[in-house]
Amino acid sequence: MVLSTGTNKIKTAVFISGTGSNLKSLIKFSKLKKSPISINLIFTNNKLAKGLKYGEIFKIKKKIINYQNKEIAEKKILNELEKNKIELVCLAGFMKILSKKFIKNFKGKILNIHPSLLPKYKGLNTHERAIENKDIYSGCTVHFVNSKLDSGKIILQKKVNILKKDTPNTLGKRILVQEHKLYPKAILKIFSL
Ligand code: GAR
């Protein structure tokens, strides 16, 4: 495995709200020579987010943002993004909806990973809905963020078969394994010439 020092890479901030397994996979990817990005900042709206531990493990700056007032929260985030010269935002299990104004300020530079094959199952409880509808497969999507929820241009998707015995939990776990591969692939796709 060839590691790089992170100089000259696209400075990236990852936004999380929970476990942060996608954050972990992005950090590991960012350390590969072939990665166009470095992870310089982690944001969360949740001070108890388990994923914050990756900030400590990998020595990445973390910012916990109080979201009681969304406008103030987003101003603080934009300010930090500017201060740290962040060029790309990766949403990875960030459970707050960014305002149109915020997205406009960072237009074309925000990515999201979603646990369904968009445009199917925007929003929450994607695995429950796929199983309830007796779909034979579901999956995950990496897309650009625009002002409509889970509706921006799709970069890559990965299908995952739904098994008869699947619960939302077992399906979600199998999809998450694919998410960890899909996010880096999508980043390579958009930044390869
Ligand atoms: C992932 O499955 C991600 O796709 C989903 O939350 C999970 C976060 O897991 N995101 C959304 O539902 C966004 N609407 P992680 O914290 O272990 O990366």
PDB file of C-alpha atoms and ligand atoms in Angstrom:
ATOM      1  CA  MET A   1       0.000   0.000   0.000  1.00  0.00           C
ATOM      2  CA  VAL A   2       1.501   3.367  -1.017  1.00  0.00           C
ATOM      3  CA  LEU A   3       0.814   6.186   1.395  1.00  0.00           C
ATOM      4  CA  SER A   4       0.968   9.845   0.555  1.00  0.00           C
ATOM      5  CA  THR A   5       1.546  12.848   2.776  1.00  0.00           C
ATOM      6  CA  GLY A   6      -1.637  14.610   1.780  1.00  0.00           C
ATOM      7  CA  THR A   7      -0.035  17.667   0.214  1.00  0.00           C
ATOM      8  CA  ASN A   8      -1.688  18.988  -2.937  1.00  0.00           C
ATOM      9  CA  LYS A   9      -4.759  16.892  -2.383  1.00  0.00           C
ATOM     10  CA  ILE A  10      -8.286  18.281  -2.438  1.00  0.00           C
ATOM     11  CA  LYS A  11      -8.976  19.490   1.090  1.00  0.00           C
ATOM     12  CA  THR A  12     -12.108  17.708   2.258  1.00  0.00           C
ATOM     13  CA  ALA A  13     -14.484  17.970   5.206  1.00  0.00           C
ATOM     14  CA  VAL A  14     -16.661  15.010   6.193  1.00  0.00           C
ATOM     15  CA  PHE A  15     -19.988  15.594   7.973  1.00  0.00           C
ATOM     16  CA  ILE A  16     -21.290  12.826  10.243  1.00  0.00           C
ATOM     17  CA  SER A  17     -24.030  12.294  12.808  1.00  0.00           C
ATOM     18  CA  GLY A  18     -23.419   8.772  14.094  1.00  0.00           C
ATOM     19  CA  THR A  19     -21.189   5.736  13.763  1.00  0.00           C
ATOM     20  CA  GLY A  20     -18.898   7.165  11.119  1.00  0.00           C
ATOM     21  CA  SER A  21     -18.052   3.926   9.313  1.00  0.00           C
ATOM     22  CA  ASN A  22     -18.131   5.766   5.980  1.00  0.00           C
ATOM     23  CA  LEU A  23     -15.894   8.431   7.502  1.00  0.00           C
ATOM     24  CA  LYS A  24     -13.424   5.702   8.480  1.00  0.00           C
ATOM     25  CA  SER A  25     -13.421   4.239   4.983  1.00  0.00           C
ATOM     26  CA  LEU A  26     -12.922   7.714   3.465  1.00  0.00           C
ATOM     27  CA  ILE A  27     -10.016   8.441   5.809  1.00  0.00           C
ATOM     28  CA  LYS A  28      -8.344   5.145   4.881  1.00  0.00           C
ATOM     29  CA  PHE A  29      -8.897   5.873   1.201  1.00  0.00           C
ATOM     30  CA  SER A  30      -7.545   9.416   1.572  1.00  0.00           C
ATOM     31  CA  LYS A  31      -4.227   8.019   2.746  1.00  0.00           C
ATOM     32  CA  LEU A  32      -3.656   6.051  -0.438  1.00  0.00           C
ATOM     33  CA  LYS A  33      -1.431   7.605  -3.050  1.00  0.00           C
ATOM     34  CA  LYS A  34      -4.171   7.264  -5.685  1.00  0.00           C
ATOM     35  CA  SER A  35      -6.627   9.287  -3.590  1.00  0.00           C
ATOM     36  CA  PRO A  36      -7.245  12.819  -4.866  1.00  0.00           C
ATOM     37  CA  ILE A  37      -8.540  13.959  -1.457  1.00  0.00           C
ATOM     38  CA  SER A  38      -7.205  14.552   2.029  1.00  0.00           C
ATOM     39  CA  ILE A  39      -9.574  14.650   5.019  1.00  0.00           C
ATOM     40  CA  ASN A  40      -8.843  17.809   6.965  1.00  0.00           C
ATOM     41  CA  LEU A  41     -11.957  18.392   9.015  1.00  0.00           C
ATOM     42  CA  ILE A  42     -14.811  16.419  10.597  1.00  0.00           C
ATOM     43  CA  PHE A  43     -18.120  18.108  11.417  1.00  0.00           C
ATOM     44  CA  THR A  44     -20.927  16.740  13.481  1.00  0.00           C
ATOM     45  CA  ASN A  45     -24.216  18.017  14.845  1.00  0.00           C
ATOM     46  CA  ASN A  46     -24.062  15.292  17.505  1.00  0.00           C
ATOM     47  CA  LYS A  47     -21.526  15.547  20.286  1.00  0.00           C
ATOM     48  CA  LEU A  48     -22.112  11.856  21.071  1.00  0.00           C
ATOM     49  CA  ALA A  49     -21.413  10.685  17.512  1.00  0.00           C
ATOM     50  CA  LYS A  50     -19.298   7.543  17.756  1.00  0.00           C
ATOM     51  CA  GLY A  51     -17.482   8.503  14.580  1.00  0.00           C
ATOM     52  CA  LEU A  52     -15.765  11.385  16.397  1.00  0.00           C
ATOM     53  CA  LYS A  53     -13.270   8.815  17.650  1.00  0.00           C
ATOM     54  CA  TYR A  54     -11.772   8.675  14.154  1.00  0.00           C
ATOM     55  CA  GLY A  55     -10.784  12.304  14.575  1.00  0.00           C
ATOM     56  CA  GLU A  56      -8.707  11.250  17.551  1.00  0.00           C
ATOM     57  CA  ILE A  57      -7.338   8.075  16.010  1.00  0.00           C
ATOM     58  CA  PHE A  58      -6.291   9.758  12.766  1.00  0.00           C
ATOM     59  CA  LYS A  59      -5.508  13.193  14.234  1.00  0.00           C
ATOM     60  CA  ILE A  60      -8.062  15.095  12.198  1.00  0.00           C
ATOM     61  CA  LYS A  61      -9.603  18.334  13.452  1.00  0.00           C
ATOM     62  CA  LYS A  62     -13.190  17.872  14.728  1.00  0.00           C
ATOM     63  CA  LYS A  63     -15.930  20.445  15.097  1.00  0.00           C
ATOM     64  CA  ILE A  64     -19.137  19.842  17.018  1.00  0.00           C
ATOM     65  CA  ILE A  65     -21.803  22.227  15.795  1.00  0.00           C
ATOM     66  CA  ASN A  66     -24.788  23.134  17.946  1.00  0.00           C
ATOM     67  CA  TYR A  67     -27.758  22.881  15.614  1.00  0.00           C
ATOM     68  CA  GLN A  68     -30.379  24.542  17.838  1.00  0.00           C
ATOM     69  CA  ASN A  69     -30.371  27.420  15.388  1.00  0.00           C
ATOM     70  CA  LYS A  70     -29.728  26.119  11.875  1.00  0.00           C
ATOM     71  CA  GLU A  71     -28.845  29.492  10.389  1.00  0.00           C
ATOM     72  CA  ILE A  72     -26.185  30.157  13.008  1.00  0.00           C
ATOM     73  CA  ALA A  73     -24.939  26.574  12.751  1.00  0.00           C
ATOM     74  CA  GLU A  74     -24.500  26.813   8.993  1.00  0.00           C
ATOM     75  CA  LYS A  75     -22.764  30.196   9.265  1.00  0.00           C
ATOM     76  CA  LYS A  76     -20.282  28.643  11.686  1.00  0.00           C
ATOM     77  CA  ILE A  77     -19.722  25.703   9.351  1.00  0.00           C
ATOM     78  CA  LEU A  78     -19.168  27.940   6.307  1.00  0.00           C
ATOM     79  CA  ASN A  79     -16.779  30.034   8.306  1.00  0.00           C
ATOM     80  CA  GLU A  80     -14.754  26.973   9.320  1.00  0.00           C
ATOM     81  CA  LEU A  81     -14.797  25.630   5.767  1.00  0.00           C
ATOM     82  CA  GLU A  82     -13.343  28.909   4.542  1.00  0.00           C
ATOM     83  CA  LYS A  83     -10.826  29.170   7.351  1.00  0.00           C
ATOM     84  CA  ASN A  84      -9.541  25.676   6.630  1.00  0.00           C
ATOM     85  CA  LYS A  85      -9.606  26.187   2.846  1.00  0.00           C
ATOM     86  CA  ILE A  86     -11.937  23.224   2.369  1.00  0.00           C
ATOM     87  CA  GLU A  87     -12.714  22.493  -1.276  1.00  0.00           C
ATOM     88  CA  LEU A  88     -14.995  19.459  -0.972  1.00  0.00           C
ATOM     89  CA  VAL A  89     -17.680  18.354   1.486  1.00  0.00           C
ATOM     90  CA  CYS A  90     -18.599  14.690   1.874  1.00  0.00           C
ATOM     91  CA  LEU A  91     -21.800  13.990   3.769  1.00  0.00           C
ATOM     92  CA  ALA A  92     -21.502  10.564   5.386  1.00  0.00           C
ATOM     93  CA  GLY A  93     -24.518   9.755   7.514  1.00  0.00           C
ATOM     94  CA  PHE A  94     -25.136  13.426   8.278  1.00  0.00           C
ATOM     95  CA  MET A  95     -28.754  13.536   9.389  1.00  0.00           C
ATOM     96  CA  LYS A  96     -29.397  17.282   9.025  1.00  0.00           C
ATOM     97  CA  ILE A  97     -30.722  18.845   5.842  1.00  0.00           C
ATOM     98  CA  LEU A  98     -28.512  21.636   4.536  1.00  0.00           C
ATOM     99  CA  SER A  99     -30.291  24.851   3.547  1.00  0.00           C
ATOM    100  CA  LYS A 100     -30.508  26.037  -0.061  1.00  0.00           C
ATOM    101  CA  LYS A 101     -28.334  28.972   0.885  1.00  0.00           C
ATOM    102  CA  PHE A 102     -25.597  26.735   2.246  1.00  0.00           C
ATOM    103  CA  ILE A 103     -25.682  24.479  -0.805  1.00  0.00           C
ATOM    104  CA  LYS A 104     -25.511  27.516  -3.118  1.00  0.00           C
ATOM    105  CA  ASN A 105     -22.421  28.703  -1.274  1.00  0.00           C
ATOM    106  CA  PHE A 106     -20.702  25.394  -1.874  1.00  0.00           C
ATOM    107  CA  LYS A 107     -22.331  24.561  -5.201  1.00  0.00           C
ATOM    108  CA  GLY A 108     -21.111  21.440  -6.998  1.00  0.00           C
ATOM    109  CA  LYS A 109     -18.734  20.650  -4.155  1.00  0.00           C
ATOM    110  CA  ILE A 110     -20.958  18.638  -1.814  1.00  0.00           C
ATOM    111  CA  LEU A 111     -21.342  14.861  -2.135  1.00  0.00           C
ATOM    112  CA  ASN A 112     -23.663  12.529  -0.253  1.00  0.00           C
ATOM    113  CA  ILE A 113     -24.002   8.794   0.202  1.00  0.00           C
ATOM    114  CA  HIS A 114     -27.525   7.434   0.476  1.00  0.00           C
ATOM    115  CA  PRO A 115     -28.579   3.896   1.423  1.00  0.00           C
ATOM    116  CA  SER A 116     -30.906   3.165  -1.517  1.00  0.00           C
ATOM    117  CA  LEU A 117     -30.883   3.131  -5.289  1.00  0.00           C
ATOM    118  CA  LEU A 118     -32.033   6.708  -5.859  1.00  0.00           C
ATOM    119  CA  PRO A 119     -34.430   8.004  -7.052  1.00  0.00           C
ATOM    120  CA  LYS A 120     -36.102   5.201  -5.084  1.00  0.00           C
ATOM    121  CA  TYR A 121     -36.518   5.766  -1.354  1.00  0.00           C
ATOM    122  CA  LYS A 122     -35.335   9.280  -0.712  1.00  0.00           C
ATOM    123  CA  GLY A 123     -35.247  10.239   2.967  1.00  0.00           C
ATOM    124  CA  LEU A 124     -35.299   7.854   5.907  1.00  0.00           C
ATOM    125  CA  ASN A 125     -36.041   4.173   6.570  1.00  0.00           C
ATOM    126  CA  THR A 126     -34.876   3.099   3.134  1.00  0.00           C
ATOM    127  CA  HIS A 127     -34.284  -0.570   4.006  1.00  0.00           C
ATOM    128  CA  GLU A 128     -37.689  -0.964   5.695  1.00  0.00           C
ATOM    129  CA  ARG A 129     -39.394   0.451   2.631  1.00  0.00           C
ATOM    130  CA  ALA A 130     -37.473  -1.711   0.150  1.00  0.00           C
ATOM    131  CA  ILE A 131     -38.330  -4.885   2.116  1.00  0.00           C
ATOM    132  CA  GLU A 132     -41.955  -3.852   2.623  1.00  0.00           C
ATOM    133  CA  ASN A 133     -42.348  -3.299  -1.119  1.00  0.00           C
ATOM    134  CA  LYS A 134     -40.915  -6.767  -1.755  1.00  0.00           C
ATOM    135  CA  ASP A 135     -38.140  -5.372  -3.927  1.00  0.00           C
ATOM    136  CA  ILE A 136     -35.648  -7.986  -5.043  1.00  0.00           C
ATOM    137  CA  TYR A 137     -32.718  -5.630  -4.711  1.00  0.00           C
ATOM    138  CA  SER A 138     -31.773  -2.329  -3.146  1.00  0.00           C
ATOM    139  CA  GLY A 139     -28.351  -0.692  -2.835  1.00  0.00           C
ATOM    140  CA  CYS A 140     -26.593   2.609  -2.339  1.00  0.00           C
ATOM    141  CA  THR A 141     -25.935   5.805  -4.256  1.00  0.00           C
ATOM    142  CA  VAL A 142     -23.289   8.526  -4.220  1.00  0.00           C
ATOM    143  CA  HIS A 143     -24.602  11.775  -5.643  1.00  0.00           C
ATOM    144  CA  PHE A 144     -23.968  15.501  -5.804  1.00  0.00           C
ATOM    145  CA  VAL A 145     -26.092  17.478  -3.369  1.00  0.00           C
ATOM    146  CA  ASN A 146     -28.524  19.996  -4.804  1.00  0.00           C
ATOM    147  CA  SER A 147     -31.300  21.949  -3.145  1.00  0.00           C
ATOM    148  CA  LYS A 148     -33.799  19.049  -3.298  1.00  0.00           C
ATOM    149  CA  LEU A 149     -33.416  16.195  -0.816  1.00  0.00           C
ATOM    150  CA  ASP A 150     -31.518  13.196  -2.253  1.00  0.00           C
ATOM    151  CA  SER A 151     -32.097  14.441  -5.805  1.00  0.00           C
ATOM    152  CA  GLY A 152     -28.744  15.674  -7.117  1.00  0.00           C
ATOM    153  CA  LYS A 153     -26.887  14.171 -10.048  1.00  0.00           C
ATOM    154  CA  ILE A 154     -25.976  10.533  -9.452  1.00  0.00           C
ATOM    155  CA  ILE A 155     -22.270   9.671  -9.621  1.00  0.00           C
ATOM    156  CA  LEU A 156     -22.308   5.924  -8.880  1.00  0.00           C
ATOM    157  CA  GLN A 157     -24.654   3.259  -7.574  1.00  0.00           C
ATOM    158  CA  LYS A 158     -24.246  -0.303  -6.352  1.00  0.00           C
ATOM    159  CA  LYS A 159     -27.000  -2.914  -6.291  1.00  0.00           C
ATOM    160  CA  VAL A 160     -27.395  -5.314  -3.376  1.00  0.00           C
ATOM    161  CA  ASN A 161     -29.763  -8.292  -3.535  1.00  0.00           C
ATOM    162  CA  ILE A 162     -32.498  -8.516  -0.915  1.00  0.00           C
ATOM    163  CA  LEU A 163     -32.706 -11.978   0.615  1.00  0.00           C
ATOM    164  CA  LYS A 164     -35.994 -13.553   1.780  1.00  0.00           C
ATOM    165  CA  LYS A 165     -34.736 -13.679   5.359  1.00  0.00           C
ATOM    166  CA  ASP A 166     -33.495 -10.051   5.347  1.00  0.00           C
ATOM    167  CA  THR A 167     -34.537  -7.615   8.055  1.00  0.00           C
ATOM    168  CA  PRO A 168     -33.839  -3.878   7.644  1.00  0.00           C
ATOM    169  CA  ASN A 169     -30.867  -4.449   9.919  1.00  0.00           C
ATOM    170  CA  THR A 170     -29.262  -7.328   7.983  1.00  0.00           C
ATOM    171  CA  LEU A 171     -29.903  -5.629   4.641  1.00  0.00           C
ATOM    172  CA  GLY A 172     -28.535  -2.346   5.972  1.00  0.00           C
ATOM    173  CA  LYS A 173     -25.343  -4.066   7.122  1.00  0.00           C
ATOM    174  CA  ARG A 174     -24.734  -5.611   3.686  1.00  0.00           C
ATOM    175  CA  ILE A 175     -25.424  -2.308   1.971  1.00  0.00           C
ATOM    176  CA  LEU A 176     -23.061  -0.491   4.338  1.00  0.00           C
ATOM    177  CA  VAL A 177     -20.213  -2.799   3.279  1.00  0.00           C
ATOM    178  CA  GLN A 178     -20.836  -1.681  -0.306  1.00  0.00           C
ATOM    179  CA  GLU A 179     -21.092   1.994   0.729  1.00  0.00           C
ATOM    180  CA  HIS A 180     -17.550   1.813   2.048  1.00  0.00           C
ATOM    181  CA  LYS A 181     -16.323   0.816  -1.412  1.00  0.00           C
ATOM    182  CA  LEU A 182     -18.659   3.025  -3.410  1.00  0.00           C
ATOM    183  CA  TYR A 183     -17.788   6.407  -1.860  1.00  0.00           C
ATOM    184  CA  PRO A 184     -14.048   6.209  -2.706  1.00  0.00           C
ATOM    185  CA  LYS A 185     -14.882   4.888  -6.196  1.00  0.00           C
ATOM    186  CA  ALA A 186     -17.242   7.809  -6.801  1.00  0.00           C
ATOM    187  CA  ILE A 187     -14.576  10.286  -5.693  1.00  0.00           C
ATOM    188  CA  LEU A 188     -12.050   8.704  -8.018  1.00  0.00           C
ATOM    189  CA  LYS A 189     -14.623   8.879 -10.815  1.00  0.00           C
ATOM    190  CA  ILE A 190     -15.318  12.589 -10.497  1.00  0.00           C
ATOM    191  CA  PHE A 191     -11.703  13.620 -10.067  1.00  0.00           C
ATOM    192  CA  SER A 192     -10.103  11.404 -12.701  1.00  0.00           C
ATOM    193  CA  LEU A 193      -9.404  13.223 -15.928  1.00  0.00           C
TER     194      LEU A 193
HETATM  195  C1  GAR B   1     -25.131   5.107   6.028  1.00  0.00           C
HETATM  196  O1  GAR B   1     -25.862   3.968   5.691  1.00  0.00           O
HETATM  197  C2  GAR B   1     -25.510   6.257   5.117  1.00  0.00           C
HETATM  198  O2  GAR B   1     -25.768   5.880   3.797  1.00  0.00           O
HETATM  199  C3  GAR B   1     -26.766   6.744   5.781  1.00  0.00           C
HETATM  200  O3  GAR B   1     -26.489   6.689   7.159  1.00  0.00           O
HETATM  201  C4  GAR B   1     -25.547   5.633   7.397  1.00  0.00           C
HETATM  202  C5  GAR B   1     -24.393   6.194   8.170  1.00  0.00           C
HETATM  203  O4  GAR B   1     -23.514   5.181   8.583  1.00  0.00           O
HETATM  204  N1  GAR B   1     -27.099   8.077   5.352  1.00  0.00           N
HETATM  205  C6  GAR B   1     -28.337   8.530   5.285  1.00  0.00           C
HETATM  206  O5  GAR B   1     -29.312   7.858   5.561  1.00  0.00           O
HETATM  207  C7  GAR B   1     -28.439   9.959   4.809  1.00  0.00           C
HETATM  208  N2  GAR B   1     -29.784  10.289   4.531  1.00  0.00           N
HETATM  209  P1  GAR B   1     -22.063   5.535   9.088  1.00  0.00           P
HETATM  210  O6  GAR B   1     -22.212   6.646  10.135  1.00  0.00           O
HETATM  211  O7  GAR B   1     -21.562   4.247   9.709  1.00  0.00           O
HETATM  212  O8  GAR B   1     -21.249   5.980   7.921  1.00  0.00           O
END
